[in-house]
């Protein structure tokens, strides 16, 4: 490591690397229950060229690299497995270009979602992907993040037109173009989106953005049971209503919302709904939705009248994880994250609730139910191994159910360390293809080892 | 080859392979100007297991494989480069499952687009991707096809939830799941979509489908110049109107339409437009569009009143290439296929028209202009090398322009043989990554060699 630092000192300035214990500690953890581990060194590059220098040095010394955005991961992506250098992208945080006529924006990986939206607002544009946390766009691309709006606008993968990536040999490549579509070459955009830093470092992103909708309507619908709420969602989707967001928040989570945000929402299983479009079309859609939710015993649907109330509702939803964290000091967040076919959603949620009760756990259920993606949310006491074991049992039962009905072990949080053990069961013989790709593109296994796919380190 | 045929005879029945000259000839060409070449053998598997047997045999004898759908390619994808076995998927043509509640359908690769839509209609569903030709879905996935509706619904890549693929070693993998979204594993769906048979054979597809829209409005808008029409499209997109199709057909091509379809459309540069939604929303959108096109000197916008007229309009658009082929017997079709950022579209189309005039060629211009994807369409006399040379000059000029402004050499037709020479210029150092992936997944280079990416044949 000393030799490596010597080499980096020739290019990076003093303030661009650190072995300070507080800095290492900050880079040892994410927002989840996964056990922290410190890197040996943290570097703070400011340009792609500097990232290339760091990667080349790490490659020649055979030292692993862990890319780091803001550490909002929930599956341990940024926690070193063994030794390693963390590359912190927080100093590469410029919005480089807004191509408003092309609905494209070019950003550095350290730009956060809210920072981008603040800039885009000047142009009447917005970036759709909204995972709750104010994550960096580099991190969001690395995990193929999504969130509340993906039912209408798609996930991170759908927004990435081009990435600049520094590959493990220090080369700089572009994975796409500025064109809306392309049939040229092997598609690399989607290969690097969701690759969790295991194939290279993202150093620039060109993302699709949208015009702020002419009209937005936001509502809340309360139901007697979670099952009624989920079945109402399935009916809305099957009716073909182009809904922009539809979020399930169960009664337990609504209690957290009310406590943390001083709201007085009815403490029943609730759907938060949003519609985008022109005024006439929206009114017709909303009437249709009102009729559908009545058929599922909706106990009241309320549309917010003003913008402040709309903002408050979505803030409440976004801060839900933090509301739980705030209510249980000293405990650690564990969130399950499966996604199932829509037709299996009610069954999957009911199963999860039964397992939660059988295990005697206290967990909220929420999620982006328009995609079939739901979360069970638990606050763990890290000093109680029996509780952690039960939580793990719950996670396993939920994943098993999802895989058995054609779903996935992770809808949006990624594999990281937490979902590694389900990869073989989920992907079967396709895992061998993933391993071949990893081996071909990172033969020394230096890129974020221990995450996403098994690494065969052949040369270090 | 005799030994290989002996081996196949143990598994395939007599009618499942052919060296008959008519059959070989049928599999020697596509619908384009690319020079035909016969395979040595054509096989007609009926199951995935049979495809595995063929691939394993070909791999052990080191004989290349060329997957074949219906031969509607425009870039020579299905034409053997040297020796090879063509796998014709026409006998694997069953719609396996319609999961209407999940908006998913499972099909074999030989199912055609129109066959699928006929089946889906019973469920009130439709498959959105519409490349004009009634291609097979396997072929459409292999080239990442798109077409008239991709401005709203996306391209083939956006519809593929899962592929079953037989890899070059004869393994059978699944690239995705039934879930609407996933952050699990390295994303293989998009790697195999558009891989043009160079990484494996697609043997099953799970595709996203949509509900047939509640209301559809279809119109034609005529403009004094192509430039006015293109600029009107850019304004419509920038206004955020959710248009479902917007096709440019220039005056020359409208003449072909009228001749071939007995229509009497005004012979001016024209936009064919379609809107999907609820009735109230559509009326508001259409009013908005009428106002926008007026600002671009539109000489008349006409909405079709009845379903028959709507069907006729889109049939006319779809049969345009065949209208040209019909009008120029003995000549061969050449179609350029770049896609540029929307802001560059008017400039790109104007440049193409100037080059066409300078070269003294006669070419139509049309395309899916909502995506920035346009085509120049020429009918070549294969016996006139000077004409072919001029057409090649035009293609080059159009590609150069597109790449210079951040676009791609192929928006939807794929690379095949025709766009191989632009791959290095377009992808730069990313081409090395593509070559590594090809090498890792097809080390013997038996999968459709000579297409998409350079093949290093190491072991045959």
PDB file of C-alpha atoms in Angstrom, chain A residues 25-222:
ATOM      1  CA  UNK A  25     -14.790   4.706   9.175  1.00  0.00           C
ATOM      2  CA  UNK A  26     -17.166   6.858   7.097  1.00  0.00           C
ATOM      3  CA  UNK A  27     -16.389   4.640   4.112  1.00  0.00           C
ATOM      4  CA  UNK A  28     -16.783   1.391   6.029  1.00  0.00           C
ATOM      5  CA  UNK A  29     -20.569   1.262   6.090  1.00  0.00           C
ATOM      6  CA  UNK A  30     -23.784   1.853   4.205  1.00  0.00           C
ATOM      7  CA  UNK A  31     -27.291   2.529   5.536  1.00  0.00           C
ATOM      8  CA  UNK A  32     -28.045  -1.125   6.247  1.00  0.00           C
ATOM      9  CA  UNK A  33     -27.419  -3.850   8.793  1.00  0.00           C
ATOM     10  CA  UNK A  34     -24.405  -5.197   6.865  1.00  0.00           C
ATOM     11  CA  UNK A  35     -21.281  -5.392   8.998  1.00  0.00           C
ATOM     12  CA  UNK A  36     -18.905  -2.472   8.409  1.00  0.00           C
ATOM     13  CA  UNK A  37     -15.281  -2.939   7.306  1.00  0.00           C
ATOM     14  CA  UNK A  38     -12.789  -0.171   6.654  1.00  0.00           C
ATOM     15  CA  UNK A  39     -10.876   0.326   3.422  1.00  0.00           C
ATOM     16  CA  UNK A  40      -7.120   0.897   3.657  1.00  0.00           C
ATOM     17  CA  UNK A  41      -7.221   4.151   1.745  1.00  0.00           C
ATOM     18  CA  UNK A  42      -9.832   6.557   0.391  1.00  0.00           C
ATOM     19  CA  UNK A  43      -9.115   8.642  -2.707  1.00  0.00           C
ATOM     20  CA  UNK A  44     -11.117  11.606  -3.953  1.00  0.00           C
ATOM     21  CA  UNK A  45     -10.538  12.022  -7.703  1.00  0.00           C
ATOM     22  CA  UNK A  46     -11.750  15.154  -9.454  1.00  0.00           C
ATOM     23  CA  UNK A  47     -11.373  14.073 -13.078  1.00  0.00           C
ATOM     24  CA  UNK A  48     -11.713  10.937 -15.191  1.00  0.00           C
ATOM     25  CA  UNK A  49      -7.951  11.058 -15.800  1.00  0.00           C
ATOM     26  CA  UNK A  50      -7.349  10.835 -12.061  1.00  0.00           C
ATOM     27  CA  UNK A  51      -9.706   7.840 -11.826  1.00  0.00           C
ATOM     28  CA  UNK A  52      -7.689   6.207 -14.612  1.00  0.00           C
ATOM     29  CA  UNK A  53      -4.475   6.777 -12.667  1.00  0.00           C
ATOM     30  CA  UNK A  54      -5.956   5.263  -9.501  1.00  0.00           C
ATOM     31  CA  UNK A  55      -7.358   2.241 -11.338  1.00  0.00           C
ATOM     32  CA  UNK A  56      -4.103   1.610 -13.201  1.00  0.00           C
ATOM     33  CA  UNK A  57      -2.095   1.830  -9.980  1.00  0.00           C
ATOM     34  CA  UNK A  58      -4.520  -0.460  -8.134  1.00  0.00           C
ATOM     35  CA  UNK A  59      -4.430  -2.904 -11.038  1.00  0.00           C
ATOM     36  CA  UNK A  60      -0.625  -2.995 -11.160  1.00  0.00           C
ATOM     37  CA  UNK A  61      -0.421  -3.549  -7.385  1.00  0.00           C
ATOM     38  CA  UNK A  62      -3.367  -5.992  -7.431  1.00  0.00           C
ATOM     39  CA  UNK A  63      -5.313  -4.000  -4.845  1.00  0.00           C
ATOM     40  CA  UNK A  64      -9.128  -4.080  -4.989  1.00  0.00           C
ATOM     41  CA  UNK A  65     -11.139  -0.930  -5.704  1.00  0.00           C
ATOM     42  CA  UNK A  66     -14.496  -0.059  -4.155  1.00  0.00           C
ATOM     43  CA  UNK A  67     -16.405   2.797  -5.845  1.00  0.00           C
ATOM     44  CA  UNK A  68     -18.347   4.955  -3.361  1.00  0.00           C
ATOM     45  CA  UNK A  69     -21.083   7.532  -3.979  1.00  0.00           C
ATOM     46  CA  UNK A  70     -22.842   8.585  -0.801  1.00  0.00           C
ATOM     47  CA  UNK A  71     -23.079   5.228   0.942  1.00  0.00           C
ATOM     48  CA  UNK A  72     -26.889   4.983   0.759  1.00  0.00           C
ATOM     49  CA  UNK A  73     -26.696   1.341  -0.359  1.00  0.00           C
ATOM     50  CA  UNK A  74     -28.833  -1.198   1.479  1.00  0.00           C
ATOM     51  CA  UNK A  75     -26.930  -4.354   0.522  1.00  0.00           C
ATOM     52  CA  UNK A  76     -23.333  -3.631   1.495  1.00  0.00           C
ATOM     53  CA  UNK A  77     -22.112  -2.641  -1.982  1.00  0.00           C
ATOM     54  CA  UNK A  78     -19.601  -0.132  -0.654  1.00  0.00           C
ATOM     55  CA  UNK A  79     -18.236  -2.228   2.211  1.00  0.00           C
ATOM     56  CA  UNK A  80     -14.770  -3.613   1.406  1.00  0.00           C
ATOM     57  CA  UNK A  81     -14.385  -7.411   1.454  1.00  0.00           C
ATOM     58  CA  UNK A  82     -10.835  -7.686   2.699  1.00  0.00           C
ATOM     59  CA  UNK A  83      -8.295  -5.080   1.633  1.00  0.00           C
ATOM     60  CA  UNK A  84      -9.005  -2.271  -0.785  1.00  0.00           C
ATOM     61  CA  UNK A  85      -8.996   1.351  -1.890  1.00  0.00           C
ATOM     62  CA  UNK A  86     -12.295   3.209  -1.837  1.00  0.00           C
ATOM     63  CA  UNK A  87     -12.773   5.718  -4.662  1.00  0.00           C
ATOM     64  CA  UNK A  88     -15.088   8.412  -3.323  1.00  0.00           C
ATOM     65  CA  UNK A  89     -16.786  10.237  -6.209  1.00  0.00           C
ATOM     66  CA  UNK A  90     -18.139  13.146  -4.162  1.00  0.00           C
ATOM     67  CA  UNK A  91     -15.689  15.602  -5.765  1.00  0.00           C
ATOM     68  CA  UNK A  92     -16.917  14.708  -9.263  1.00  0.00           C
ATOM     69  CA  UNK A  93     -20.273  16.360  -8.779  1.00  0.00           C
ATOM     70  CA  UNK A  94     -20.901  18.693 -11.708  1.00  0.00           C
ATOM     71  CA  UNK A  95     -23.890  18.803 -14.001  1.00  0.00           C
ATOM     72  CA  UNK A  96     -21.864  19.070 -17.208  1.00  0.00           C
ATOM     73  CA  UNK A  97     -24.510  19.803 -19.838  1.00  0.00           C
ATOM     74  CA  UNK A  98     -28.281  20.111 -20.131  1.00  0.00           C
ATOM     75  CA  UNK A  99     -29.360  19.333 -23.711  1.00  0.00           C
ATOM     76  CA  UNK A 100     -32.917  20.473 -23.235  1.00  0.00           C
ATOM     77  CA  UNK A 101     -33.979  19.946 -26.864  1.00  0.00           C
ATOM     78  CA  UNK A 102     -32.770  16.358 -26.682  1.00  0.00           C
ATOM     79  CA  UNK A 103     -34.184  15.656 -23.218  1.00  0.00           C
ATOM     80  CA  UNK A 104     -30.691  14.610 -22.169  1.00  0.00           C
ATOM     81  CA  UNK A 105     -28.353  15.662 -19.402  1.00  0.00           C
ATOM     82  CA  UNK A 106     -24.672  14.886 -18.908  1.00  0.00           C
ATOM     83  CA  UNK A 107     -23.494  14.589 -15.308  1.00  0.00           C
ATOM     84  CA  UNK A 108     -20.574  13.424 -13.229  1.00  0.00           C
ATOM     85  CA  UNK A 109     -21.217  10.391 -11.014  1.00  0.00           C
ATOM     86  CA  UNK A 110     -21.192  12.303  -7.713  1.00  0.00           C
ATOM     87  CA  UNK A 111     -24.182  14.486  -8.649  1.00  0.00           C
ATOM     88  CA  UNK A 112     -27.155  13.617  -6.454  1.00  0.00           C
ATOM     89  CA  UNK A 113     -30.702  13.134  -7.633  1.00  0.00           C
ATOM     90  CA  UNK A 114     -31.974  16.255  -5.840  1.00  0.00           C
ATOM     91  CA  UNK A 115     -29.043  18.349  -7.091  1.00  0.00           C
ATOM     92  CA  UNK A 116     -29.871  17.335 -10.655  1.00  0.00           C
ATOM     93  CA  UNK A 117     -33.567  18.044 -10.269  1.00  0.00           C
ATOM     94  CA  UNK A 118     -32.828  21.488  -8.848  1.00  0.00           C
ATOM     95  CA  UNK A 119     -30.784  22.280 -11.970  1.00  0.00           C
ATOM     96  CA  UNK A 120     -33.317  20.737 -14.357  1.00  0.00           C
ATOM     97  CA  UNK A 121     -36.219  22.711 -12.894  1.00  0.00           C
ATOM     98  CA  UNK A 122     -34.820  25.833 -14.587  1.00  0.00           C
ATOM     99  CA  UNK A 123     -35.508  24.151 -17.918  1.00  0.00           C
ATOM    100  CA  UNK A 124     -38.951  22.774 -17.031  1.00  0.00           C
ATOM    101  CA  UNK A 125     -37.441  19.282 -16.951  1.00  0.00           C
ATOM    102  CA  UNK A 126     -37.088  16.569 -14.317  1.00  0.00           C
ATOM    103  CA  UNK A 127     -35.213  13.327 -13.761  1.00  0.00           C
ATOM    104  CA  UNK A 128     -37.685  10.556 -13.094  1.00  0.00           C
ATOM    105  CA  UNK A 129     -35.853   7.940 -11.040  1.00  0.00           C
ATOM    106  CA  UNK A 130     -36.580   8.428  -7.396  1.00  0.00           C
ATOM    107  CA  UNK A 131     -35.305   5.801  -4.948  1.00  0.00           C
ATOM    108  CA  UNK A 132     -36.189   7.762  -1.829  1.00  0.00           C
ATOM    109  CA  UNK A 133     -32.628   8.313  -0.631  1.00  0.00           C
ATOM    110  CA  UNK A 134     -30.859  11.305  -2.163  1.00  0.00           C
ATOM    111  CA  UNK A 135     -28.306   8.997  -3.718  1.00  0.00           C
ATOM    112  CA  UNK A 136     -25.661   9.880  -6.302  1.00  0.00           C
ATOM    113  CA  UNK A 137     -26.494   9.180  -9.925  1.00  0.00           C
ATOM    114  CA  UNK A 138     -23.335   7.089 -10.271  1.00  0.00           C
ATOM    115  CA  UNK A 139     -24.476   4.904  -7.398  1.00  0.00           C
ATOM    116  CA  UNK A 140     -28.002   4.725  -8.756  1.00  0.00           C
ATOM    117  CA  UNK A 141     -26.696   3.555 -12.139  1.00  0.00           C
ATOM    118  CA  UNK A 142     -24.379   1.056 -10.467  1.00  0.00           C
ATOM    119  CA  UNK A 143     -27.298  -0.655  -8.716  1.00  0.00           C
ATOM    120  CA  UNK A 144     -29.942  -0.072 -11.419  1.00  0.00           C
ATOM    121  CA  UNK A 145     -31.959   1.858  -8.841  1.00  0.00           C
ATOM    122  CA  UNK A 146     -35.599   2.704  -9.319  1.00  0.00           C
ATOM    123  CA  UNK A 147     -38.406   3.800  -7.037  1.00  0.00           C
ATOM    124  CA  UNK A 148     -41.762   5.459  -6.972  1.00  0.00           C
ATOM    125  CA  UNK A 149     -42.014   6.609 -10.615  1.00  0.00           C
ATOM    126  CA  UNK A 150     -40.683   3.565 -12.402  1.00  0.00           C
ATOM    127  CA  UNK A 151     -44.163   2.184 -13.043  1.00  0.00           C
ATOM    128  CA  UNK A 152     -44.521   4.978 -15.622  1.00  0.00           C
ATOM    129  CA  UNK A 153     -41.008   6.062 -16.587  1.00  0.00           C
ATOM    130  CA  UNK A 154     -38.921   2.941 -16.064  1.00  0.00           C
ATOM    131  CA  UNK A 155     -35.840   2.222 -13.979  1.00  0.00           C
ATOM    132  CA  UNK A 156     -32.282   3.568 -14.117  1.00  0.00           C
ATOM    133  CA  UNK A 157     -31.430   1.225 -17.006  1.00  0.00           C
ATOM    134  CA  UNK A 158     -34.130   2.892 -19.086  1.00  0.00           C
ATOM    135  CA  UNK A 159     -32.698   6.389 -18.544  1.00  0.00           C
ATOM    136  CA  UNK A 160     -29.029   5.719 -19.334  1.00  0.00           C
ATOM    137  CA  UNK A 161     -28.090   6.738 -22.877  1.00  0.00           C
ATOM    138  CA  UNK A 162     -24.371   6.633 -22.341  1.00  0.00           C
ATOM    139  CA  UNK A 163     -21.843   5.997 -19.613  1.00  0.00           C
ATOM    140  CA  UNK A 164     -18.200   6.876 -19.555  1.00  0.00           C
ATOM    141  CA  UNK A 165     -16.523   3.988 -17.752  1.00  0.00           C
ATOM    142  CA  UNK A 166     -12.937   3.471 -16.636  1.00  0.00           C
ATOM    143  CA  UNK A 167     -12.334  -0.233 -17.165  1.00  0.00           C
ATOM    144  CA  UNK A 168     -10.072  -2.328 -14.893  1.00  0.00           C
ATOM    145  CA  UNK A 169      -7.095  -1.842 -17.243  1.00  0.00           C
ATOM    146  CA  UNK A 170      -7.498   1.939 -16.974  1.00  0.00           C
ATOM    147  CA  UNK A 171      -9.074   2.452 -20.405  1.00  0.00           C
ATOM    148  CA  UNK A 172     -11.857   4.956 -20.845  1.00  0.00           C
ATOM    149  CA  UNK A 173     -14.843   3.770 -22.838  1.00  0.00           C
ATOM    150  CA  UNK A 174     -18.285   5.034 -23.804  1.00  0.00           C
ATOM    151  CA  UNK A 175     -21.117   2.534 -23.613  1.00  0.00           C
ATOM    152  CA  UNK A 176     -23.705   4.334 -25.755  1.00  0.00           C
ATOM    153  CA  UNK A 177     -24.486   7.514 -27.659  1.00  0.00           C
ATOM    154  CA  UNK A 178     -26.796  10.543 -27.658  1.00  0.00           C
ATOM    155  CA  UNK A 179     -29.275   8.763 -29.954  1.00  0.00           C
ATOM    156  CA  UNK A 180     -32.657   7.765 -28.516  1.00  0.00           C
ATOM    157  CA  UNK A 181     -32.162   4.228 -29.772  1.00  0.00           C
ATOM    158  CA  UNK A 182     -29.467   2.104 -31.402  1.00  0.00           C
ATOM    159  CA  UNK A 183     -28.911  -1.384 -32.784  1.00  0.00           C
ATOM    160  CA  UNK A 184     -25.145  -0.907 -33.036  1.00  0.00           C
ATOM    161  CA  UNK A 185     -22.613  -3.163 -31.332  1.00  0.00           C
ATOM    162  CA  UNK A 186     -23.123  -5.320 -28.266  1.00  0.00           C
ATOM    163  CA  UNK A 187     -25.255  -3.239 -25.883  1.00  0.00           C
ATOM    164  CA  UNK A 188     -22.952  -2.114 -23.102  1.00  0.00           C
ATOM    165  CA  UNK A 189     -25.223   0.416 -21.348  1.00  0.00           C
ATOM    166  CA  UNK A 190     -27.278  -2.242 -19.634  1.00  0.00           C
ATOM    167  CA  UNK A 191     -24.212  -4.352 -18.920  1.00  0.00           C
ATOM    168  CA  UNK A 192     -22.608  -1.607 -16.833  1.00  0.00           C
ATOM    169  CA  UNK A 193     -25.885  -0.363 -15.318  1.00  0.00           C
ATOM    170  CA  UNK A 194     -26.389  -2.589 -12.310  1.00  0.00           C
ATOM    171  CA  UNK A 195     -22.838  -3.958 -12.438  1.00  0.00           C
ATOM    172  CA  UNK A 196     -22.206  -2.548  -8.941  1.00  0.00           C
ATOM    173  CA  UNK A 197     -18.669  -1.416  -9.629  1.00  0.00           C
ATOM    174  CA  UNK A 198     -17.593  -4.952 -10.449  1.00  0.00           C
ATOM    175  CA  UNK A 199     -16.735  -4.224 -14.106  1.00  0.00           C
ATOM    176  CA  UNK A 200     -15.384  -0.675 -13.921  1.00  0.00           C
ATOM    177  CA  UNK A 201     -15.896   2.821 -12.510  1.00  0.00           C
ATOM    178  CA  UNK A 202     -18.610   5.070 -13.934  1.00  0.00           C
ATOM    179  CA  UNK A 203     -17.090   8.517 -14.479  1.00  0.00           C
ATOM    180  CA  UNK A 204     -19.805  10.266 -16.502  1.00  0.00           C
ATOM    181  CA  UNK A 205     -23.491   9.618 -17.285  1.00  0.00           C
ATOM    182  CA  UNK A 206     -25.773  10.834 -20.059  1.00  0.00           C
ATOM    183  CA  UNK A 207     -29.323  10.439 -18.834  1.00  0.00           C
ATOM    184  CA  UNK A 208     -32.767  10.854 -20.300  1.00  0.00           C
ATOM    185  CA  UNK A 209     -34.937  13.508 -18.671  1.00  0.00           C
ATOM    186  CA  UNK A 210     -38.589  14.458 -19.122  1.00  0.00           C
ATOM    187  CA  UNK A 211     -40.657  17.612 -19.285  1.00  0.00           C
ATOM    188  CA  UNK A 212     -42.384  18.415 -15.997  1.00  0.00           C
ATOM    189  CA  UNK A 213     -45.953  17.181 -16.598  1.00  0.00           C
ATOM    190  CA  UNK A 214     -48.583  19.767 -17.514  1.00  0.00           C
ATOM    191  CA  UNK A 215     -50.803  18.517 -14.680  1.00  0.00           C
ATOM    192  CA  UNK A 216     -50.174  16.313 -11.665  1.00  0.00           C
ATOM    193  CA  UNK A 217     -52.786  14.819  -9.364  1.00  0.00           C
ATOM    194  CA  UNK A 218     -51.813  13.190  -6.083  1.00  0.00           C
ATOM    195  CA  UNK A 219     -54.045  11.171  -3.803  1.00  0.00           C
ATOM    196  CA  UNK A 220     -54.263   8.796  -0.872  1.00  0.00           C
ATOM    197  CA  UNK A 221     -56.605   5.818  -0.703  1.00  0.00           C
ATOM    198  CA  UNK A 222     -57.086   3.873   2.552  1.00  0.00           C
TER     199      UNK A 222
END
